[in-house]
PDB file of C-alpha atoms in Angstrom:
ATOM      1  CA  MET A  13       1.606  -4.742 -21.809  1.00  0.00           C
ATOM      2  CA  ARG A  14       4.437  -6.055 -19.617  1.00  0.00           C
ATOM      3  CA  ARG A  15       2.302  -5.609 -16.523  1.00  0.00           C
ATOM      4  CA  LEU A  16      -0.653  -7.315 -18.165  1.00  0.00           C
ATOM      5  CA  ILE A  17       1.494 -10.328 -19.100  1.00  0.00           C
ATOM      6  CA  LEU A  18       2.879 -10.498 -15.569  1.00  0.00           C
ATOM      7  CA  ALA A  19      -0.604 -10.242 -14.120  1.00  0.00           C
ATOM      8  CA  ALA A  20      -1.948 -12.966 -16.371  1.00  0.00           C
ATOM      9  CA  SER A  21       0.729 -15.353 -15.146  1.00  0.00           C
ATOM     10  CA  TYR A  22      -1.031 -15.481 -11.788  1.00  0.00           C
ATOM     11  CA  VAL A  23      -4.404 -16.581 -13.092  1.00  0.00           C
ATOM     12  CA  LEU A  24      -4.154 -18.387 -16.427  1.00  0.00           C
ATOM     13  CA  PRO A  25      -2.521 -21.571 -15.040  1.00  0.00           C
ATOM     14  CA  THR A  26      -5.754 -22.341 -13.165  1.00  0.00           C
ATOM     15  CA  LEU A  27      -8.943 -23.195 -15.052  1.00  0.00           C
ATOM     16  CA  ALA A  28     -11.153 -22.096 -12.164  1.00  0.00           C
ATOM     17  CA  GLY A  29      -9.388 -18.763 -12.034  1.00  0.00           C
ATOM     18  CA  LEU A  30      -9.786 -18.256 -15.770  1.00  0.00           C
ATOM     19  CA  ILE A  31     -13.504 -19.084 -15.650  1.00  0.00           C
ATOM     20  CA  ALA A  32     -14.011 -16.646 -12.768  1.00  0.00           C
ATOM     21  CA  VAL A  33     -12.201 -13.898 -14.648  1.00  0.00           C
ATOM     22  CA  VAL A  34     -14.254 -14.392 -17.813  1.00  0.00           C
ATOM     23  CA  ARG A  35     -17.526 -14.373 -15.863  1.00  0.00           C
ATOM     24  CA  ILE A  36     -16.711 -11.148 -14.045  1.00  0.00           C
ATOM     25  CA  ALA A  37     -15.380  -9.454 -17.174  1.00  0.00           C
ATOM     26  CA  ALA A  38     -18.486 -10.439 -19.160  1.00  0.00           C
ATOM     27  CA  LYS A  39     -20.735  -9.084 -16.422  1.00  0.00           C
ATOM     28  CA  GLU A  40     -18.907  -5.760 -16.452  1.00  0.00           C
ATOM     29  CA  LEU A  41     -18.965  -5.598 -20.230  1.00  0.00           C
ATOM     30  CA  LEU A  42     -22.707  -6.250 -20.402  1.00  0.00           C
ATOM     31  CA  GLY A  43     -23.254  -3.755 -17.613  1.00  0.00           C
ATOM     32  CA  GLY A  44     -21.808  -0.973 -19.698  1.00  0.00           C
ATOM     33  CA  ALA A  45     -18.231  -0.862 -18.440  1.00  0.00           C
ATOM     34  CA  GLY A  46     -16.984  -1.540 -21.970  1.00  0.00           C
ATOM     35  CA  TRP A  47     -13.890  -3.371 -23.126  1.00  0.00           C
ATOM     36  CA  CYS A  48     -11.612  -1.174 -21.028  1.00  0.00           C
ATOM     37  CA  GLY A  49     -13.513  -2.069 -17.883  1.00  0.00           C
ATOM     38  CA  ALA A  50     -13.483  -5.744 -18.755  1.00  0.00           C
ATOM     39  CA  LEU A  51      -9.756  -5.648 -19.457  1.00  0.00           C
ATOM     40  CA  ALA A  52      -9.146  -3.880 -16.155  1.00  0.00           C
ATOM     41  CA  LEU A  53     -10.994  -6.626 -14.307  1.00  0.00           C
ATOM     42  CA  ILE A  54      -9.048  -9.351 -16.099  1.00  0.00           C
ATOM     43  CA  THR A  55      -5.833  -7.636 -15.032  1.00  0.00           C
ATOM     44  CA  ALA A  56      -7.170  -7.183 -11.505  1.00  0.00           C
ATOM     45  CA  SER A  57      -8.146 -10.821 -11.172  1.00  0.00           C
ATOM     46  CA  ALA A  58      -4.675 -11.824 -12.206  1.00  0.00           C
ATOM     47  CA  TRP A  59      -3.191  -9.910  -9.304  1.00  0.00           C
ATOM     48  CA  ALA A  60      -5.746 -11.478  -6.991  1.00  0.00           C
ATOM     49  CA  GLN A  61      -4.457 -15.036  -7.269  1.00  0.00           C
ATOM     50  CA  THR A  62      -2.777 -16.054  -4.009  1.00  0.00           C
ATOM     51  CA  PRO A  63       0.817 -17.126  -4.700  1.00  0.00           C
ATOM     52  CA  SER A  64       2.133 -20.490  -3.635  1.00  0.00           C
ATOM     53  CA  PRO A  65       4.638 -20.569  -0.737  1.00  0.00           C
ATOM     54  CA  GLN A  66       7.416 -20.836  -3.342  1.00  0.00           C
ATOM     55  CA  GLN A  67       6.172 -17.885  -5.372  1.00  0.00           C
ATOM     56  CA  PRO A  68       7.508 -14.510  -4.152  1.00  0.00           C
ATOM     57  CA  LEU A  69       5.265 -11.492  -3.911  1.00  0.00           C
ATOM     58  CA  PRO A  70       5.464  -9.446  -7.119  1.00  0.00           C
ATOM     59  CA  SER A  71       7.437  -6.208  -7.265  1.00  0.00           C
ATOM     60  CA  LEU A  72       5.507  -3.950  -9.613  1.00  0.00           C
ATOM     61  CA  SER A  73       6.574  -0.376  -8.873  1.00  0.00           C
ATOM     62  CA  PRO A  74       9.988   1.305  -8.843  1.00  0.00           C
ATOM     63  CA  LEU A  75      11.770   2.021  -5.577  1.00  0.00           C
ATOM     64  CA  SER A  76      13.121   5.352  -4.404  1.00  0.00           C
ATOM     65  CA  PRO A  77      16.418   6.519  -5.935  1.00  0.00           C
ATOM     66  CA  LEU A  78      17.626   6.672  -2.322  1.00  0.00           C
ATOM     67  CA  ASP A  79      16.841   3.025  -1.635  1.00  0.00           C
ATOM     68  CA  ALA A  80      20.460   1.821  -1.925  1.00  0.00           C
ATOM     69  CA  ARG A  81      21.513   4.388   0.677  1.00  0.00           C
ATOM     70  CA  LEU A  82      18.655   3.327   2.935  1.00  0.00           C
ATOM     71  CA  ARG A  83      19.654  -0.327   2.732  1.00  0.00           C
ATOM     72  CA  LYS A  84      23.272   0.529   3.511  1.00  0.00           C
ATOM     73  CA  VAL A  85      22.207   2.390   6.662  1.00  0.00           C
ATOM     74  CA  MET A  86      19.891  -0.397   7.799  1.00  0.00           C
ATOM     75  CA  ALA A  87      22.607  -3.010   7.268  1.00  0.00           C
ATOM     76  CA  ASP A  88      24.847  -1.227   9.778  1.00  0.00           C
ATOM     77  CA  PRO A  89      23.591  -1.276  13.415  1.00  0.00           C
ATOM     78  CA  LYS A  90      25.562   1.847  14.334  1.00  0.00           C
ATOM     79  CA  ALA A  91      24.321   3.770  11.310  1.00  0.00           C
ATOM     80  CA  THR A  92      20.755   2.634  12.070  1.00  0.00           C
ATOM     81  CA  ALA A  93      20.986   3.834  15.670  1.00  0.00           C
ATOM     82  CA  ALA A  94      22.399   7.175  14.526  1.00  0.00           C
ATOM     83  CA  ALA A  95      19.629   7.599  11.944  1.00  0.00           C
ATOM     84  CA  ILE A  96      16.939   6.951  14.563  1.00  0.00           C
ATOM     85  CA  VAL A  97      18.389   9.651  16.810  1.00  0.00           C
ATOM     86  CA  ALA A  98      18.811  12.111  13.925  1.00  0.00           C
ATOM     87  CA  ALA A  99      15.241  11.502  12.750  1.00  0.00           C
ATOM     88  CA  LYS A 100      13.758  13.086  15.845  1.00  0.00           C
ATOM     89  CA  LYS A 101      14.341  16.579  14.451  1.00  0.00           C
ATOM     90  CA  VAL A 102      11.729  15.659  11.826  1.00  0.00           C
ATOM     91  CA  THR A 103       9.458  13.111  13.510  1.00  0.00           C
ATOM     92  CA  PHE A 104       8.526  15.423  16.396  1.00  0.00           C
ATOM     93  CA  PHE A 105       6.377  17.264  13.855  1.00  0.00           C
ATOM     94  CA  CYS A 106       5.085  14.119  12.141  1.00  0.00           C
ATOM     95  CA  GLU A 107       3.737  12.736  15.419  1.00  0.00           C
ATOM     96  CA  VAL A 108       1.151  15.523  15.605  1.00  0.00           C
ATOM     97  CA  CYS A 109      -0.868  13.519  13.056  1.00  0.00           C
ATOM     98  CA  HIS A 110       0.891  10.160  12.744  1.00  0.00           C
ATOM     99  CA  GLY A 111       1.273   9.678  16.484  1.00  0.00           C
ATOM    100  CA  VAL A 112       4.183   8.849  18.745  1.00  0.00           C
ATOM    101  CA  GLU A 113       6.329   6.161  17.123  1.00  0.00           C
ATOM    102  CA  GLY A 114       4.031   6.151  14.094  1.00  0.00           C
ATOM    103  CA  ASN A 115       0.826   4.897  15.699  1.00  0.00           C
ATOM    104  CA  SER A 116      -1.651   7.397  14.300  1.00  0.00           C
ATOM    105  CA  VAL A 117      -3.914   9.482  16.499  1.00  0.00           C
ATOM    106  CA  LYS A 118      -6.360  10.137  13.654  1.00  0.00           C
ATOM    107  CA  PRO A 119      -8.435   7.461  11.898  1.00  0.00           C
ATOM    108  CA  ASP A 120      -7.917   8.996   8.449  1.00  0.00           C
ATOM    109  CA  VAL A 121      -4.133   9.337   8.886  1.00  0.00           C
ATOM    110  CA  PRO A 122      -1.993   6.225   8.337  1.00  0.00           C
ATOM    111  CA  ASN A 123       0.135   4.439  10.890  1.00  0.00           C
ATOM    112  CA  LEU A 124       3.791   4.673   9.883  1.00  0.00           C
ATOM    113  CA  GLY A 125       5.231   2.458  12.601  1.00  0.00           C
ATOM    114  CA  GLY A 126       6.412  -0.901  11.312  1.00  0.00           C
ATOM    115  CA  GLN A 127       5.865   0.075   7.683  1.00  0.00           C
ATOM    116  CA  ASN A 128       8.136  -1.556   5.103  1.00  0.00           C
ATOM    117  CA  PRO A 129      11.113   0.825   4.831  1.00  0.00           C
ATOM    118  CA  SER A 130      11.669   0.749   1.074  1.00  0.00           C
ATOM    119  CA  TYR A 131       7.967   1.344   0.464  1.00  0.00           C
ATOM    120  CA  LEU A 132       7.823   4.184   3.004  1.00  0.00           C
ATOM    121  CA  LEU A 133      10.836   5.961   1.537  1.00  0.00           C
ATOM    122  CA  THR A 134       9.367   5.620  -1.962  1.00  0.00           C
ATOM    123  CA  GLN A 135       6.129   7.267  -0.824  1.00  0.00           C
ATOM    124  CA  ILE A 136       8.039  10.150   0.770  1.00  0.00           C
ATOM    125  CA  ASP A 137       9.870  10.651  -2.520  1.00  0.00           C
ATOM    126  CA  MET A 138       6.648  10.466  -4.513  1.00  0.00           C
ATOM    127  CA  PHE A 139       5.091  13.222  -2.394  1.00  0.00           C
ATOM    128  CA  SER A 140       8.217  15.354  -2.821  1.00  0.00           C
ATOM    129  CA  ARG A 141       8.107  14.940  -6.616  1.00  0.00           C
ATOM    130  CA  GLY A 142       4.374  15.448  -6.986  1.00  0.00           C
ATOM    131  CA  LEU A 143       3.753  11.840  -8.020  1.00  0.00           C
ATOM    132  CA  ARG A 144       1.448  11.216  -5.072  1.00  0.00           C
ATOM    133  CA  HIS A 145      -1.073  13.933  -4.371  1.00  0.00           C
ATOM    134  CA  TYR A 146      -1.998  15.505  -1.062  1.00  0.00           C
ATOM    135  CA  GLN A 147      -1.181  19.199  -0.854  1.00  0.00           C
ATOM    136  CA  PHE A 148      -0.083  19.310   2.774  1.00  0.00           C
ATOM    137  CA  MET A 149       2.180  16.275   2.484  1.00  0.00           C
ATOM    138  CA  GLU A 150       3.609  17.352  -0.865  1.00  0.00           C
ATOM    139  CA  GLY A 151       4.718  20.690   0.570  1.00  0.00           C
ATOM    140  CA  LEU A 152       6.104  19.159   3.738  1.00  0.00           C
ATOM    141  CA  MET A 153       8.108  16.414   2.048  1.00  0.00           C
ATOM    142  CA  LYS A 154       9.749  18.916  -0.281  1.00  0.00           C
ATOM    143  CA  LEU A 155      11.299  20.563   2.779  1.00  0.00           C
ATOM    144  CA  LEU A 156      13.121  17.397   3.824  1.00  0.00           C
ATOM    145  CA  THR A 157      16.710  16.735   2.810  1.00  0.00           C
ATOM    146  CA  GLU A 158      17.688  13.316   1.489  1.00  0.00           C
ATOM    147  CA  ASP A 159      19.201  12.471   4.877  1.00  0.00           C
ATOM    148  CA  ASP A 160      15.980  13.555   6.615  1.00  0.00           C
ATOM    149  CA  ARG A 161      13.965  11.206   4.406  1.00  0.00           C
ATOM    150  CA  ILE A 162      16.240   8.249   5.061  1.00  0.00           C
ATOM    151  CA  ASN A 163      16.433   8.932   8.803  1.00  0.00           C
ATOM    152  CA  ALA A 164      12.658   9.259   9.194  1.00  0.00           C
ATOM    153  CA  THR A 165      12.162   6.038   7.259  1.00  0.00           C
ATOM    154  CA  VAL A 166      14.606   4.145   9.475  1.00  0.00           C
ATOM    155  CA  PHE A 167      12.942   5.588  12.580  1.00  0.00           C
ATOM    156  CA  TYR A 168       9.424   4.484  11.662  1.00  0.00           C
ATOM    157  CA  ALA A 169      10.490   1.104  10.291  1.00  0.00           C
ATOM    158  CA  SER A 170      12.058   0.348  13.672  1.00  0.00           C
ATOM    159  CA  LYS A 171       8.799   0.846  15.569  1.00  0.00           C
ATOM    160  CA  THR A 172       6.001  -1.609  16.317  1.00  0.00           C
ATOM    161  CA  ILE A 173       2.505  -1.006  15.034  1.00  0.00           C
ATOM    162  CA  LYS A 174      -0.514  -1.324  17.297  1.00  0.00           C
ATOM    163  CA  PRO A 175      -3.561  -2.719  15.454  1.00  0.00           C
ATOM    164  CA  ALA A 176      -6.022   0.109  14.920  1.00  0.00           C
ATOM    165  CA  GLY A 177      -9.159  -2.049  14.910  1.00  0.00           C
ATOM    166  CA  ASN A 178     -10.781  -4.216  17.559  1.00  0.00           C
ATOM    167  CA  GLU A 179     -13.332  -6.049  15.413  1.00  0.00           C
ATOM    168  CA  THR A 180     -12.618  -8.212  12.387  1.00  0.00           C
ATOM    169  CA  SER A 181     -14.743  -9.341   9.425  1.00  0.00           C
ATOM    170  CA  GLU A 182     -14.987 -12.827   7.957  1.00  0.00           C
ATOM    171  CA  ALA A 183     -16.300 -11.391   4.706  1.00  0.00           C
ATOM    172  CA  GLY A 184     -13.282  -9.095   4.660  1.00  0.00           C
ATOM    173  CA  ARG A 185     -10.932 -12.014   5.214  1.00  0.00           C
ATOM    174  CA  VAL A 186     -12.405 -13.887   2.249  1.00  0.00           C
ATOM    175  CA  LEU A 187     -12.227 -10.796   0.022  1.00  0.00           C
ATOM    176  CA  TYR A 188      -8.648 -10.127   1.043  1.00  0.00           C
ATOM    177  CA  ALA A 189      -7.536 -13.679   0.278  1.00  0.00           C
ATOM    178  CA  ALA A 190      -9.184 -13.540  -3.148  1.00  0.00           C
ATOM    179  CA  ARG A 191      -8.182 -10.055  -4.269  1.00  0.00           C
ATOM    180  CA  CYS A 192      -5.255  -8.725  -2.250  1.00  0.00           C
ATOM    181  CA  ALA A 193      -3.021 -11.453  -0.840  1.00  0.00           C
ATOM    182  CA  ALA A 194      -1.089 -12.039  -4.066  1.00  0.00           C
ATOM    183  CA  CYS A 195       0.629  -8.660  -3.692  1.00  0.00           C
ATOM    184  CA  HIS A 196       0.209  -7.725  -0.037  1.00  0.00           C
ATOM    185  CA  GLY A 197       0.931 -11.198   1.365  1.00  0.00           C
ATOM    186  CA  ALA A 198      -1.123 -13.711   3.325  1.00  0.00           C
ATOM    187  CA  GLN A 199      -0.710 -11.707   6.536  1.00  0.00           C
ATOM    188  CA  ALA A 200      -1.050  -8.305   4.830  1.00  0.00           C
ATOM    189  CA  ARG A 201       2.527  -7.313   5.624  1.00  0.00           C
ATOM    190  CA  GLY A 202       3.525  -6.512   2.029  1.00  0.00           C
ATOM    191  CA  ASN A 203       7.097  -6.376   0.771  1.00  0.00           C
ATOM    192  CA  GLU A 204       9.754  -3.832  -0.184  1.00  0.00           C
ATOM    193  CA  ASN A 205       7.503  -1.845  -2.504  1.00  0.00           C
ATOM    194  CA  THR A 206       4.082  -2.998  -1.359  1.00  0.00           C
ATOM    195  CA  PRO A 207       2.676  -1.508   1.844  1.00  0.00           C
ATOM    196  CA  ARG A 208       1.937  -3.302   5.057  1.00  0.00           C
ATOM    197  CA  LEU A 209      -1.836  -3.119   5.547  1.00  0.00           C
ATOM    198  CA  ALA A 210      -2.082  -5.167   8.742  1.00  0.00           C
ATOM    199  CA  GLY A 211      -3.202  -3.022  11.672  1.00  0.00           C
ATOM    200  CA  GLN A 212      -3.653   0.087   9.533  1.00  0.00           C
ATOM    201  CA  GLN A 213      -6.225   2.765  10.360  1.00  0.00           C
ATOM    202  CA  SER A 214      -9.587   1.660   8.979  1.00  0.00           C
ATOM    203  CA  GLU A 215     -10.765   5.074   7.780  1.00  0.00           C
ATOM    204  CA  TYR A 216      -7.455   5.661   6.018  1.00  0.00           C
ATOM    205  CA  LEU A 217      -7.804   2.282   4.313  1.00  0.00           C
ATOM    206  CA  ARG A 218     -11.394   3.055   3.324  1.00  0.00           C
ATOM    207  CA  LEU A 219     -10.411   6.392   1.821  1.00  0.00           C
ATOM    208  CA  SER A 220      -7.419   4.956  -0.040  1.00  0.00           C
ATOM    209  CA  ILE A 221      -9.338   2.039  -1.548  1.00  0.00           C
ATOM    210  CA  THR A 222     -12.235   4.300  -2.500  1.00  0.00           C
ATOM    211  CA  ARG A 223      -9.898   6.800  -4.178  1.00  0.00           C
ATOM    212  CA  TYR A 224      -8.342   4.071  -6.284  1.00  0.00           C
ATOM    213  CA  ARG A 225     -11.784   2.760  -7.247  1.00  0.00           C
ATOM    214  CA  ASP A 226     -13.240   6.185  -8.032  1.00  0.00           C
ATOM    215  CA  HIS A 227     -10.204   7.478  -9.999  1.00  0.00           C
ATOM    216  CA  SER A 228     -10.068  10.578  -7.786  1.00  0.00           C
ATOM    217  CA  GLY A 229      -6.409  11.241  -8.627  1.00  0.00           C
ATOM    218  CA  GLU A 230      -4.826  11.159  -5.155  1.00  0.00           C
ATOM    219  CA  ARG A 231      -3.650   7.585  -5.606  1.00  0.00           C
ATOM    220  CA  ILE A 232      -2.493   6.405  -9.040  1.00  0.00           C
ATOM    221  CA  PHE A 233      -1.369   2.807  -9.575  1.00  0.00           C
ATOM    222  CA  GLU A 234      -2.927   0.740 -12.373  1.00  0.00           C
ATOM    223  CA  PRO A 235      -3.088  -2.645 -10.595  1.00  0.00           C
ATOM    224  CA  MET A 236      -4.897  -1.087  -7.627  1.00  0.00           C
ATOM    225  CA  THR A 237      -7.268   0.843  -9.859  1.00  0.00           C
ATOM    226  CA  ALA A 238      -8.154  -2.385 -11.630  1.00  0.00           C
ATOM    227  CA  MET A 239      -8.394  -4.434  -8.455  1.00  0.00           C
ATOM    228  CA  THR A 240     -10.805  -2.044  -6.763  1.00  0.00           C
ATOM    229  CA  ALA A 241     -12.976  -1.344  -9.823  1.00  0.00           C
ATOM    230  CA  SER A 242     -15.852  -3.643  -8.868  1.00  0.00           C
ATOM    231  CA  LEU A 243     -15.744  -3.239  -5.075  1.00  0.00           C
ATOM    232  CA  ARG A 244     -18.927  -2.069  -3.415  1.00  0.00           C
ATOM    233  CA  ASN A 245     -18.873   0.191  -0.372  1.00  0.00           C
ATOM    234  CA  THR A 246     -19.860  -2.776   1.775  1.00  0.00           C
ATOM    235  CA  ASP A 247     -16.917  -4.762   0.394  1.00  0.00           C
ATOM    236  CA  ILE A 248     -14.560  -1.944   1.278  1.00  0.00           C
ATOM    237  CA  ALA A 249     -15.978  -1.719   4.797  1.00  0.00           C
ATOM    238  CA  ALA A 250     -15.460  -5.458   5.304  1.00  0.00           C
ATOM    239  CA  LEU A 251     -11.893  -5.310   3.981  1.00  0.00           C
ATOM    240  CA  THR A 252     -10.933  -2.383   6.197  1.00  0.00           C
ATOM    241  CA  ALA A 253     -12.407  -4.004   9.304  1.00  0.00           C
ATOM    242  CA  TYR A 254     -10.446  -7.169   8.663  1.00  0.00           C
ATOM    243  CA  LEU A 255      -7.146  -5.436   7.863  1.00  0.00           C
ATOM    244  CA  SER A 256      -7.211  -2.944  10.737  1.00  0.00           C
ATOM    245  CA  SER A 257      -7.561  -5.792  13.246  1.00  0.00           C
ATOM    246  CA  LEU A 258      -4.485  -7.715  12.094  1.00  0.00           C
ATOM    247  CA  GLN A 259      -1.236  -7.783  14.053  1.00  0.00           C
TER     248      GLN A 259
END
């Protein structure tokens, strides 16, 4: 209920937004999605409203229990430099899939370079606790100590991402502005607990969005499940083309 109220605050102040929500929800209801589907779309539309420059991006999910330690390290230049060096005992293995300095060598594996540090550390913790599902990553993250997790996060956050895509999509840009920018930001760079999507691998984005939409179980986050509920495959392709081309 708290999330629904927060979501509604993005859309209800605008009449046009409210009308759009009602139309989409009614269409889904008549199409057989039922009240749950309609409610999900109302919630999704609320998250889709682009915030004003004065309105901060929402923080909707909890951060890692190690986040305070991470911030302390990153606030100290010497500690940051030491963490980057120490991380190499872990990242040499990660680069097999995620690439040197976190620029992935595989289209279905995410770039880690330049990712928001608090978000990245939270995802590492979620894998280690079985709250995010991918068998290989779950097993690997459980082997890392708390210091390893913090050091790897600092290492990748310090790197620069290289955009994975060469071609953009105007349709994707319009979809992103309408559905995604409220949480991920106008330039798709996210915030402390929302991922940077700009420059990400397109196939990884396609798989992630599709998994949220199809309730496959690998990715579980109610706002994303709601937001992706009515996306067609062509919509997802346009979004991923646009996002992967961003700096």
